[in-house]
Amino acid sequence: VIKCDQDNRVVRFPGMNGIYSGYHGSGNQIKILPSDFTTDKTKGLAFDVASGGIKLGDATGTMYATVQIPDGFKATAATIYGSDTGINYTVSRSDINSGAASVIGASTAIGTECSFGSSLDASTTNFLFFTIPLDHTTDIVYGGEVTIAHIT
């Protein structure tokens, strides 16, 4: 007998603990790790060993991250964490076929959740695109998270 839990996140088979859906077993969050970021600067990025975060090799520049939404899920909000809460980040939706990007959340301070105007349902071509402009080599980005939910 195959059974699902109440929120349809876990499929249970007799004699097994279950198979989890979502992103790495999470039905409500996608982690954005420091290794998920890139930059437009020639000096690249440097890991900050003390915090586990990442920073620019240049004095100023922009960090970017992309996040795929798992099939059957929608993204509803996101948060980027870092050392300088005076910096704002933006979240856009983009498409692998057209490259068309459009901002889906207002410019938001580091450490503050950016709620999307409307959720972004996963598709075969869309993804989230984060832009974080930094203005000092001491600005560290620790990572982030995307809030997801099952499409019902």
Short mmCIF file of C-alpha atoms in Angstrom, two decimals:
data_model
loop_
_atom_site.label_atom_id
_atom_site.label_comp_id
_atom_site.label_asym_id
_atom_site.label_seq_id
_atom_site.Cartn_x
_atom_site.Cartn_y
_atom_site.Cartn_z
CA VAL A 1 0.00 0.00 0.00
CA ILE A 2 1.36 3.39 -0.99
CA LYS A 3 0.45 6.28 1.32
CA CYS A 4 0.99 10.05 1.15
CA ASP A 5 1.19 12.35 4.16
CA GLN A 6 -1.32 15.19 4.59
CA ASP A 7 0.48 17.76 2.45
CA ASN A 8 1.46 15.20 -0.24
CA ARG A 9 5.15 15.77 0.45
CA VAL A 10 6.07 12.23 1.44
CA VAL A 11 5.26 9.04 -0.41
CA ARG A 12 5.55 6.04 1.91
CA PHE A 13 6.12 2.49 0.79
CA PRO A 14 5.75 -0.50 3.13
CA GLY A 15 9.00 -1.01 5.05
CA MET A 16 10.53 2.32 3.93
CA ASN A 17 10.71 5.76 5.56
CA GLY A 18 9.45 7.61 2.48
CA ILE A 19 10.47 9.56 -0.60
CA TYR A 20 10.33 13.33 -0.21
CA SER A 21 9.36 15.73 -2.97
CA GLY A 22 10.45 19.33 -3.36
CA TYR A 23 14.02 20.56 -3.35
CA HIS A 24 16.46 18.17 -1.66
CA GLY A 25 13.53 16.87 0.40
CA SER A 26 12.19 20.27 1.45
CA GLY A 27 8.68 21.15 0.37
CA ASN A 28 8.92 24.75 1.55
CA GLN A 29 12.46 26.09 0.95
CA ILE A 30 15.29 26.19 -1.57
CA LYS A 31 18.65 27.15 -0.06
CA ILE A 32 20.87 29.52 -2.02
CA LEU A 33 24.45 28.70 -1.06
CA PRO A 34 27.47 31.01 -1.44
CA SER A 35 28.68 28.74 -4.25
CA ASP A 36 25.50 29.57 -6.21
CA PHE A 37 26.64 33.17 -6.78
CA THR A 38 28.71 34.59 -9.62
CA THR A 39 29.88 38.10 -10.54
CA ASP A 40 30.51 40.35 -13.52
CA LYS A 41 33.96 41.36 -12.21
CA THR A 42 37.31 40.09 -13.49
CA LYS A 43 38.72 39.55 -9.99
CA GLY A 44 35.82 37.21 -9.27
CA LEU A 45 34.58 36.16 -5.88
CA ALA A 46 36.41 35.20 -2.70
CA PHE A 47 35.17 33.01 0.12
CA ASP A 48 35.14 34.59 3.56
CA VAL A 49 36.45 31.75 5.71
CA ALA A 50 35.29 33.33 8.99
CA SER A 51 31.61 33.52 7.95
CA GLY A 52 31.36 30.89 5.22
CA GLY A 53 30.04 33.62 2.93
CA ILE A 54 31.33 35.07 -0.30
CA LYS A 55 32.54 38.56 -1.28
CA LEU A 56 33.76 40.46 -4.33
CA GLY A 57 37.40 40.51 -5.33
CA ASP A 58 36.87 44.08 -6.64
CA ALA A 59 35.85 47.15 -4.64
CA THR A 60 32.42 47.35 -6.30
CA GLY A 61 30.38 45.09 -8.52
CA THR A 62 27.34 42.91 -8.73
CA MET A 63 26.66 39.35 -7.64
CA TYR A 64 24.12 37.19 -9.40
CA ALA A 65 22.42 33.90 -8.59
CA THR A 66 19.95 31.73 -10.45
CA VAL A 67 17.49 29.29 -8.89
CA GLN A 68 15.38 26.64 -10.58
CA ILE A 69 11.92 25.99 -9.13
CA PRO A 70 11.14 22.27 -8.72
CA ASP A 71 8.38 20.78 -10.88
CA GLY A 72 4.99 20.89 -9.18
CA PHE A 73 5.99 23.87 -7.01
CA LYS A 74 5.64 27.64 -7.06
CA ALA A 75 7.98 30.26 -5.62
CA THR A 76 6.30 32.88 -3.43
CA ALA A 77 9.13 34.84 -1.76
CA ALA A 78 12.90 34.99 -1.32
CA THR A 79 15.51 36.38 1.07
CA ILE A 80 19.20 37.13 0.53
CA TYR A 81 21.36 37.29 3.67
CA GLY A 82 24.56 39.27 4.05
CA SER A 83 26.67 41.59 6.18
CA ASP A 84 25.41 44.92 4.78
CA THR A 85 21.66 45.36 5.32
CA GLY A 86 21.88 48.78 3.65
CA ILE A 87 22.15 47.10 0.24
CA ASN A 88 19.07 46.17 -1.78
CA TYR A 89 18.67 43.13 -4.03
CA THR A 90 16.14 42.37 -6.75
CA VAL A 91 14.49 39.14 -7.85
CA SER A 92 13.45 38.61 -11.46
CA ARG A 93 11.88 35.80 -13.41
CA SER A 94 13.73 34.78 -16.52
CA ASP A 95 13.36 32.24 -19.30
CA ILE A 96 15.95 29.93 -20.87
CA ASN A 97 14.31 30.21 -24.31
CA SER A 98 14.03 33.98 -24.63
CA GLY A 99 16.27 35.45 -21.95
CA ALA A 100 13.39 37.76 -21.13
CA ALA A 101 13.72 38.87 -17.49
CA SER A 102 11.17 40.84 -15.49
CA VAL A 103 11.38 41.96 -11.86
CA ILE A 104 8.82 40.11 -9.71
CA GLY A 105 9.55 41.69 -6.33
CA ALA A 106 10.33 45.22 -5.18
CA SER A 107 13.94 46.15 -4.46
CA THR A 108 14.48 44.68 -0.97
CA ALA A 109 17.09 45.16 1.77
CA ILE A 110 19.55 42.35 2.45
CA GLY A 111 18.13 40.19 5.26
CA THR A 112 14.52 41.13 4.46
CA GLU A 113 12.06 38.83 2.71
CA CYS A 114 11.01 39.87 -0.79
CA SER A 115 7.41 38.77 -1.38
CA PHE A 116 6.57 38.30 -5.03
CA GLY A 117 3.60 40.19 -6.47
CA SER A 118 2.25 36.86 -7.66
CA SER A 119 3.74 33.41 -7.25
CA LEU A 120 5.94 31.96 -9.97
CA ASP A 121 4.85 28.45 -10.94
CA ALA A 122 7.60 26.13 -12.15
CA SER A 123 7.74 25.54 -15.88
CA THR A 124 10.15 23.81 -18.21
CA THR A 125 11.80 27.14 -19.07
CA ASN A 126 11.52 29.67 -16.22
CA PHE A 127 13.85 30.35 -13.28
CA LEU A 128 14.58 33.02 -10.66
CA PHE A 129 17.40 35.51 -11.22
CA PHE A 130 18.87 37.46 -8.28
CA THR A 131 20.86 40.71 -8.62
CA ILE A 132 22.87 42.02 -5.65
CA PRO A 133 24.91 45.22 -6.22
CA LEU A 134 27.77 45.53 -3.71
CA ASP A 135 29.90 48.58 -2.96
CA HIS A 136 32.76 47.33 -0.74
CA THR A 137 35.11 44.36 -0.68
CA THR A 138 33.98 43.87 2.92
CA ASP A 139 30.34 43.23 1.89
CA ILE A 140 29.71 39.51 2.44
CA VAL A 141 26.79 37.52 1.07
CA TYR A 142 26.02 34.52 3.27
CA GLY A 143 23.40 32.94 1.01
CA GLY A 144 19.65 33.01 0.80
CA GLU A 145 16.43 31.09 0.52
CA VAL A 146 13.43 30.83 -1.77
CA THR A 147 10.07 30.01 -0.24
CA ILE A 148 8.21 27.39 -2.25
CA ALA A 149 4.82 25.69 -2.00
CA HIS A 150 3.05 22.88 -3.81
CA ILE A 151 0.91 23.92 -6.74
CA THR A 152 -2.58 22.77 -5.87
#
